[in-house]
Tab-separated table of C-alpha atoms in Angstrom:
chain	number	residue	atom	x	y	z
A	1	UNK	CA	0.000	0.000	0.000
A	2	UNK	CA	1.287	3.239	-0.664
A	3	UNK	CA	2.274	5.765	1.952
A	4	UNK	CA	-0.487	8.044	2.623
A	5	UNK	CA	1.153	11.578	3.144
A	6	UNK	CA	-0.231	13.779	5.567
A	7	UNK	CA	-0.346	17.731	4.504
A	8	UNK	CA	1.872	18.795	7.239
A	9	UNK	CA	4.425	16.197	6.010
A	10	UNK	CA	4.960	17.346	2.500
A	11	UNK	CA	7.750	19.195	3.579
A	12	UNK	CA	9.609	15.808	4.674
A	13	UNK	CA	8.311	14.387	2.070
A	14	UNK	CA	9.516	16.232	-0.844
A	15	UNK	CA	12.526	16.640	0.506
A	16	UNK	CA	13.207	12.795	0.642
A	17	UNK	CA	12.006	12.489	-2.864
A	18	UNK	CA	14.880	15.227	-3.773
A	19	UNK	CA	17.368	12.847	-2.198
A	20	UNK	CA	16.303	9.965	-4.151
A	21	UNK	CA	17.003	11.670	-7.478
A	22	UNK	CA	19.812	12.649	-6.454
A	23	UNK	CA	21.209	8.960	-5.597
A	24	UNK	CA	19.689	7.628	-8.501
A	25	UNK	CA	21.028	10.552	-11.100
A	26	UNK	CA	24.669	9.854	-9.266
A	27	UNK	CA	24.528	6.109	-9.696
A	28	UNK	CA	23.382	6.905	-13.488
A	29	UNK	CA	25.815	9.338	-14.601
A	30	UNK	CA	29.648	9.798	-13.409
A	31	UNK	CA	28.933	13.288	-11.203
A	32	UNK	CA	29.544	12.731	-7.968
A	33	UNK	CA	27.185	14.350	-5.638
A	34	UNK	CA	27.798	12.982	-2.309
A	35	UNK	CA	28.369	16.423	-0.812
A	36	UNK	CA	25.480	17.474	-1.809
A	37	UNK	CA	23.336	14.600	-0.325
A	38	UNK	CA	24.877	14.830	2.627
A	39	UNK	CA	23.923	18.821	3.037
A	40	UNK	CA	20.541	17.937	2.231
A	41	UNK	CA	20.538	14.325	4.057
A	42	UNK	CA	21.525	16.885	7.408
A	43	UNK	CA	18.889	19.538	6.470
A	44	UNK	CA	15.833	16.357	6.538
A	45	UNK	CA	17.045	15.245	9.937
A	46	UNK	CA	16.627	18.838	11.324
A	47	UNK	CA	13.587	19.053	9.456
A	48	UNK	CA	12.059	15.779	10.611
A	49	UNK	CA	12.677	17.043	14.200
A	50	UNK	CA	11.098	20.427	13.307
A	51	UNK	CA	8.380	19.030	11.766
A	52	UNK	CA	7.068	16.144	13.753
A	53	UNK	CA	8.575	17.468	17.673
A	54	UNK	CA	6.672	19.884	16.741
A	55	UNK	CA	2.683	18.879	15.647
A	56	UNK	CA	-0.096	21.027	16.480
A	57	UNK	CA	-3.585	19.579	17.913
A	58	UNK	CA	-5.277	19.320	14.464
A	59	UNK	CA	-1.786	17.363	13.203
A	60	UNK	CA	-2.044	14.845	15.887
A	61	UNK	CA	-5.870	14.681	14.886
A	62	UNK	CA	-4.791	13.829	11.660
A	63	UNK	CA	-2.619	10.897	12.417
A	64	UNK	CA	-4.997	9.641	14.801
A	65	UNK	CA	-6.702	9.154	11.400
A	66	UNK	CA	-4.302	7.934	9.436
A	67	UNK	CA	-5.847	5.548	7.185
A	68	UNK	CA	-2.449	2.923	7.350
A	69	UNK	CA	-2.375	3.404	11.282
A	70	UNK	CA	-1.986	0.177	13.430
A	71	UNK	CA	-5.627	-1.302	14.652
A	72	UNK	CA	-6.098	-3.330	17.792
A	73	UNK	CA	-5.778	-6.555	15.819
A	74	UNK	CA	-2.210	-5.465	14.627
A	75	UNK	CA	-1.420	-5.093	18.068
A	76	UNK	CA	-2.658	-8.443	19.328
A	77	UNK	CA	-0.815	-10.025	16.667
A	78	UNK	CA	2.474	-8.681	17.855
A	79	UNK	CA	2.094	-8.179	21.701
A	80	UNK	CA	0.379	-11.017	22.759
A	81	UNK	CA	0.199	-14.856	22.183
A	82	UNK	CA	-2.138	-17.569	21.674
A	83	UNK	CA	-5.377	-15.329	20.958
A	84	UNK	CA	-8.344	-17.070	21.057
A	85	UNK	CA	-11.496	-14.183	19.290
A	86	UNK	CA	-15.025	-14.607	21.088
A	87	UNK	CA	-17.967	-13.602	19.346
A	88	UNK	CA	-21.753	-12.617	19.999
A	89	UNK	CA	-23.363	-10.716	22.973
A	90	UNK	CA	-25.882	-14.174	23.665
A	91	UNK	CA	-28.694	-11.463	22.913
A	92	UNK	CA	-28.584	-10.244	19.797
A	93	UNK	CA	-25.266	-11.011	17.247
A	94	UNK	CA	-21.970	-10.622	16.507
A	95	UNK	CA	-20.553	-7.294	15.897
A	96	UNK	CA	-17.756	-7.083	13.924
A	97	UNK	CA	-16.738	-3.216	15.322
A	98	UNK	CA	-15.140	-4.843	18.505
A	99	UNK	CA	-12.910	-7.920	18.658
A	100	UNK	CA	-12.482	-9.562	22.290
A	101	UNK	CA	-11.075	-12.801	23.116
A	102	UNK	CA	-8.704	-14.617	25.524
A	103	UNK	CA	-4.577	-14.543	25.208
A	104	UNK	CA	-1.648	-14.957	27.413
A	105	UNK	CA	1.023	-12.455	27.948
A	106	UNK	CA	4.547	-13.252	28.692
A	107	UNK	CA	2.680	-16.359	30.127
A	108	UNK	CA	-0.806	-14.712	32.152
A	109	UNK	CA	-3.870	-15.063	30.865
A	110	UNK	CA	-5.885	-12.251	29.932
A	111	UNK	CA	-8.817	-11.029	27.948
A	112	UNK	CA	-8.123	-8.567	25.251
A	113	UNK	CA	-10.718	-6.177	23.847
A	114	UNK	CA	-10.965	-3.214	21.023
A	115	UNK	CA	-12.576	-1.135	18.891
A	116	UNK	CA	-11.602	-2.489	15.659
A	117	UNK	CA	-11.321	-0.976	11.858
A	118	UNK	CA	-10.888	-1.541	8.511
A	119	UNK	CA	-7.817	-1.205	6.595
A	120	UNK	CA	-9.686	-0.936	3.059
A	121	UNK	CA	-13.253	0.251	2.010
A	122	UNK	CA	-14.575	-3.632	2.019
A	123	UNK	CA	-13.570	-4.399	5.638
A	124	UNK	CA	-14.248	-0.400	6.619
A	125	UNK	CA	-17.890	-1.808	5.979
A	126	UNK	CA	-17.859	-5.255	7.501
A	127	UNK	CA	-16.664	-3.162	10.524
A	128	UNK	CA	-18.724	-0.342	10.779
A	129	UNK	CA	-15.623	1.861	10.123
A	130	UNK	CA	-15.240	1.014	14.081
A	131	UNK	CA	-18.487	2.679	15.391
A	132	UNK	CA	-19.887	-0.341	17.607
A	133	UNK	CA	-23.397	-1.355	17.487
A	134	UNK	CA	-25.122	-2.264	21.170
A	135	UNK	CA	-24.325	-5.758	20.673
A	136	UNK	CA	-21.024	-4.625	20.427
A	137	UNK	CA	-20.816	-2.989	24.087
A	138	UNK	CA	-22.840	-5.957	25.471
A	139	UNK	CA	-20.087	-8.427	23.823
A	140	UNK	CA	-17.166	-6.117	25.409
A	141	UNK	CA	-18.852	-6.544	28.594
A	142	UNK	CA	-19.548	-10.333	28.744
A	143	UNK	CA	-15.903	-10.957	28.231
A	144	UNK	CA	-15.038	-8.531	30.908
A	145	UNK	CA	-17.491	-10.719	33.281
A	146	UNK	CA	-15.835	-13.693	32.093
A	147	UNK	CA	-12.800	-12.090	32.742
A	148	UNK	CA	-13.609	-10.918	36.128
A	149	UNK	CA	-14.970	-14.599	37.399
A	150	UNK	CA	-11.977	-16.056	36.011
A	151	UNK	CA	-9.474	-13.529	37.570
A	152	UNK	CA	-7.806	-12.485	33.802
A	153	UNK	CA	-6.788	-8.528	33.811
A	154	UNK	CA	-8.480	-6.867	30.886
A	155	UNK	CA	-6.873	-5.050	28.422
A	156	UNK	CA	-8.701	-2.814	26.170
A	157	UNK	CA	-7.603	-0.958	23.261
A	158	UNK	CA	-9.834	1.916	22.327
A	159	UNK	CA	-9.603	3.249	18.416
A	160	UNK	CA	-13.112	4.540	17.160
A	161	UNK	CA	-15.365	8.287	16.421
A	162	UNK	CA	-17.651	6.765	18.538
A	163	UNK	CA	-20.277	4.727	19.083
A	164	UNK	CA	-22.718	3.805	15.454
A	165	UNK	CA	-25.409	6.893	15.784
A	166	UNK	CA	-27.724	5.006	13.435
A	167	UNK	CA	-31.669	4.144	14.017
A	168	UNK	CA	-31.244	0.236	14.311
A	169	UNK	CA	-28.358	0.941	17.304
A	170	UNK	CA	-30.477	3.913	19.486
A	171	UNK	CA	-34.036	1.034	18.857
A	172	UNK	CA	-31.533	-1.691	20.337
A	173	UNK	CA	-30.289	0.225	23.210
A	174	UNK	CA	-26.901	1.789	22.358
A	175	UNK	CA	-27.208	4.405	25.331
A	176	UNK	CA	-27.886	1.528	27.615
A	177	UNK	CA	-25.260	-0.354	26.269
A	178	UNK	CA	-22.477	2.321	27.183
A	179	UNK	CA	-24.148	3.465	30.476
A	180	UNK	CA	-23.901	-0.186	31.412
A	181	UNK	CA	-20.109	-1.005	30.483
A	182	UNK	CA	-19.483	2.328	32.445
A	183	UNK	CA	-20.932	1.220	35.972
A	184	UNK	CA	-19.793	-2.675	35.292
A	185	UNK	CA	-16.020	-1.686	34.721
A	186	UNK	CA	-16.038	0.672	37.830
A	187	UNK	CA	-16.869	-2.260	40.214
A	188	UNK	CA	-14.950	-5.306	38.347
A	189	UNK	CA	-12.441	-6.822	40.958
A	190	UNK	CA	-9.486	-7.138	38.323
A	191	UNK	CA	-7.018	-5.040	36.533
A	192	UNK	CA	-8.046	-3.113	33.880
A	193	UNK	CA	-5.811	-0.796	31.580
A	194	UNK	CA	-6.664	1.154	28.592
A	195	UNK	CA	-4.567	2.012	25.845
A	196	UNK	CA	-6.058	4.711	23.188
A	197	UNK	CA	-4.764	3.677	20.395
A	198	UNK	CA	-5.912	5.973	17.168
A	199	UNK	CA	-9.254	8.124	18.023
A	200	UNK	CA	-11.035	7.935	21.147
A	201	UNK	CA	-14.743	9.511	20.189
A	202	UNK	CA	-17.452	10.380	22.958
A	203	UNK	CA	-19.089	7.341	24.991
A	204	UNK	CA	-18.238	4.870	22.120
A	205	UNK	CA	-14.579	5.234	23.365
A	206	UNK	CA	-15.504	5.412	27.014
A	207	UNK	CA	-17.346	2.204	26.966
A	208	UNK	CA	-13.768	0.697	26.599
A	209	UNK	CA	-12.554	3.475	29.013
A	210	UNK	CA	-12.887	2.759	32.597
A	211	UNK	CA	-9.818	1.303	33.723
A	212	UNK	CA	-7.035	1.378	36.443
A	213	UNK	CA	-4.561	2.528	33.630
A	214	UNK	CA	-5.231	4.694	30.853
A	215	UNK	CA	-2.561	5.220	28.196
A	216	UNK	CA	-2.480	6.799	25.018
A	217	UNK	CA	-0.483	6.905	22.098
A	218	UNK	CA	1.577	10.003	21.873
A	219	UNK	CA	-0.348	10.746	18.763
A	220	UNK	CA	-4.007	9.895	20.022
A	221	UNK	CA	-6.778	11.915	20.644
A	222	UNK	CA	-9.202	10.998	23.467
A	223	UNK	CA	-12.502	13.606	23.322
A	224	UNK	CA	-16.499	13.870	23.990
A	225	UNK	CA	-17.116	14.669	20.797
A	226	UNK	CA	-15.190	14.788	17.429
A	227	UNK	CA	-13.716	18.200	16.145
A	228	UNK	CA	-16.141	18.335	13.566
A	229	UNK	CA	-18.999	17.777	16.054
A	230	UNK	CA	-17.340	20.583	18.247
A	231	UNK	CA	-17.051	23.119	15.436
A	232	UNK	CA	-20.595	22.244	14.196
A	233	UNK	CA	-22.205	22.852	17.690
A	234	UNK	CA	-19.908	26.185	18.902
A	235	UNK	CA	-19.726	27.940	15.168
A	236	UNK	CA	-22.279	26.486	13.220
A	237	UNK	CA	-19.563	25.557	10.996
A	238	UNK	CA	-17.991	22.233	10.582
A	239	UNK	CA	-14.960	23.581	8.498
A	240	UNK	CA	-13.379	24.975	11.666
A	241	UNK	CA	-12.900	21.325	12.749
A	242	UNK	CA	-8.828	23.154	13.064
A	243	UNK	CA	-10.016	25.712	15.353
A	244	UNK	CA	-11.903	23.237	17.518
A	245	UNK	CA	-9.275	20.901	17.874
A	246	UNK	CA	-6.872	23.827	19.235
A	247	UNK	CA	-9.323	24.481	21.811
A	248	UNK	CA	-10.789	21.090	22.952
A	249	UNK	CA	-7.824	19.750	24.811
A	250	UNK	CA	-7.374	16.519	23.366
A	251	UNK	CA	-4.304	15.404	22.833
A	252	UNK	CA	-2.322	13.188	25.056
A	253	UNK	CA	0.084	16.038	25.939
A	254	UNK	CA	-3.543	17.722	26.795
A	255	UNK	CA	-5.147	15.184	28.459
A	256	UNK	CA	-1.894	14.120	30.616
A	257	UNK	CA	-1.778	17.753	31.734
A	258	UNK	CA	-5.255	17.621	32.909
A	259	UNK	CA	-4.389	14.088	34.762
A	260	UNK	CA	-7.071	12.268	33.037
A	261	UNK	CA	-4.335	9.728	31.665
A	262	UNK	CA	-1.676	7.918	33.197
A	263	UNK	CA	1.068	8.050	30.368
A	264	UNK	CA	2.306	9.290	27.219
A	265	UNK	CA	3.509	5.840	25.220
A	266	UNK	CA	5.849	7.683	22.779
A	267	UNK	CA	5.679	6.911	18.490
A	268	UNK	CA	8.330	6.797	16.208
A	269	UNK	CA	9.004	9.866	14.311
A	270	UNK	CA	6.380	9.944	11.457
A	271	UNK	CA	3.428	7.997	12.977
A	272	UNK	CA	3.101	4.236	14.855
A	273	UNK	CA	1.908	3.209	10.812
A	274	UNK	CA	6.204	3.640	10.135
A	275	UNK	CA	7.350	0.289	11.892
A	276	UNK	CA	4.587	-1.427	13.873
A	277	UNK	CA	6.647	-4.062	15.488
A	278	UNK	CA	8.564	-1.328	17.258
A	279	UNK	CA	5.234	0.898	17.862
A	280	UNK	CA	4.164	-2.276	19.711
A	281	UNK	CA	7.320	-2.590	21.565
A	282	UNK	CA	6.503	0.721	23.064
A	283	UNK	CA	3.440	-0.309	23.849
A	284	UNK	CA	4.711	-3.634	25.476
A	285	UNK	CA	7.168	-1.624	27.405
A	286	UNK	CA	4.107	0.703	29.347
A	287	UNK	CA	1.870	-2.086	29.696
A	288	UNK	CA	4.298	-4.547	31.683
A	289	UNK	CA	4.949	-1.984	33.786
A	290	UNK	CA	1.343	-1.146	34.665
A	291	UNK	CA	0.081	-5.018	34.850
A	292	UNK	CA	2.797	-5.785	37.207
A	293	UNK	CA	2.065	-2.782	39.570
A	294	UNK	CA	-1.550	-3.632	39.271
A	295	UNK	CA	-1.618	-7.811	39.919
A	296	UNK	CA	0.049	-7.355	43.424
A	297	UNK	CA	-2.831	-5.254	44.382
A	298	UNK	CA	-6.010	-6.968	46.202
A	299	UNK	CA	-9.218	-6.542	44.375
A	300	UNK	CA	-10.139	-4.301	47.443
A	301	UNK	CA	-7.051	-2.121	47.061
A	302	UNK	CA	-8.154	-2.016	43.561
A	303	UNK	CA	-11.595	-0.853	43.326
A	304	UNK	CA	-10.087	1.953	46.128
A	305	UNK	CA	-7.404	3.243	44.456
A	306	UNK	CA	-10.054	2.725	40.383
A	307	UNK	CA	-12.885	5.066	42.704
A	308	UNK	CA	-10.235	7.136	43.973
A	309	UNK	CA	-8.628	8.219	40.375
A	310	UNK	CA	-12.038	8.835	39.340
A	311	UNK	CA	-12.876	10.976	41.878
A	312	UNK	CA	-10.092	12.931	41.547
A	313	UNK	CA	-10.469	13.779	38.030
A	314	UNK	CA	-11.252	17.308	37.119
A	315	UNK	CA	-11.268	20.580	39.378
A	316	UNK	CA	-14.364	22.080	41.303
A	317	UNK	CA	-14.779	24.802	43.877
A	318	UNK	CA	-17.378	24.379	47.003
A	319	UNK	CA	-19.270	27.792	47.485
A	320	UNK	CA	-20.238	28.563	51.589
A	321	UNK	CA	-23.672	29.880	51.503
């Protein structure tokens, strides 16, 4: 698949493709250019630090999008082993907009969960583009029960613009769905860390949210509604998605300000889509360090310290009457 270039990244971009002429015109011809190529070789490294050290909210927004970035099934394929998918909510169906199943990691047993997309316009469709359906939700959380009777920490990735908005999901309970997951996860007696992964959209994302952990990829965005939405609502206008994004706080340099997430897991220059082997070795890196804090806790020392982090999120002043 070809590289899908961002617009901020042109710059890089072109610059790279100047490079490559160069190499190829010097191996074609006798001129030797290596001075040259090394100048300009410098000036991309400099740029590639100017460029991607320093991304703006609606850049980060953009990569969260990125069409070629890593899903949750990319993930489970290099970070864990023996994965075992689980389908249907025992009500309804199967919905193909979360995958959830059992795995072991570096030798535990766990339950895995995420919002999962497409990578081309067919599977975009069998998937929903991400956006669960209720049965979705009610699938997420029968695997966290499972998990929680048969003491396996759940790990949930969260990647989606939120939960499916559509007619058939609202006349099969999609609020109910998501209010549910919410107050479930709060009092489930085993660890539970979230990773965002790509977008995290408005209760679709939260559903997967509640955890002991939360982590997001340096180039996440974790919001309660999209840009778009935000712009749409405040200005009427949906084409100052830009503007919104600059204001809404929701980036993980945001969002770890604000202590609403645990940790930054950093990506490799250019986007977790460059080398997703090593994206997931970041990932591994954060999560062994949170599931090993977390399994030497009691389930009472648990749900404690889950109600305190909750409770602690967000400022408020009490007025004396």
């Amino acid at each position: 698949m070809k590289d899908q270039v961002l617009p901020f990244e042109k710059p890089v971009v072109e610059l790279k493709q100047k490079i490559a002429e160069l190499k190829k015109f010097t191996s074609d011809s006798d001129i030797d250019l290596s001075s040259e190529i090394q100048k300009l070789e410098d000036r991309l490294e400099k740029l590639v630090e100017e460029v991607y050290g320093n991304m703006q909210p609606w850049d980060r927004v953009q990569m969260a999008r990125h069409p070629q970035r890593p899903t949750t099934l990319d993930y489970i394929q290099e970070i864990f082993e023996d994965f075992i998918e689980l389908h249907g909510d025992r009500l309804y169906g199967d919905d193909e907009a979360i995958v959830a199943g059992v795995a072991k990691y570096k030798g535990t047993p766990i339950t895995v969960i995420g919002h999962q997309r497409g990578k081309d316009t067919k599977e975009n469709i069998r998937r929903n583009f991400g956006m669960p359906h209720p049965e979705g939700y009610r699938k997420a959380l029968r695997l966290m029960k499972q998990a929680d009777k048969f003491k396996r920490p759940i790990i949930c990735f969260i990647d989606t613009k939120g939960a499916y908005p559509g007619k058939a999901a609202e006349e099969r309970g999609q609020s109910e769905a998501i209010a549910r997951n919410l107050k479930e996860m709060a009092g489930l007696k085993v660890p539970i860390i979230c990773i965002v992964i790509g977008e995290g959209g408005s209760g679709g994302a939260l559903a997967l949210g509640v955890g002991d952990r939360i982590h997001m990829l340096e180039n996440s965005t974790y919001s309660v509604i999209s840009p778009e939405g935000a712009a749409a609502l405040l200005w009427k206008d949906s084409n100052l998605a830009q503007k919104a994004a600059e204001t809404m706080k929701i980036t993980s340099y945001d969002l770890k300000e604000l202590n609403i997430i645990d940790e930054i897991i950093p990506e490799l220059k250019g986007g977790a889509h460059r080398n997703i082997k090593e994206q997931a070795k970041n990932i591994d890196k954060v999560l062994h360090a949170s599931l090993q804090e977390l399994i030497s806790l009691s389930s009472e020392e648990l749900l404690e310290k889950r109600w305190e982090k909750y409770k602690n999120i967000g400022k408020y002043t009490t007025l004396s009457s």
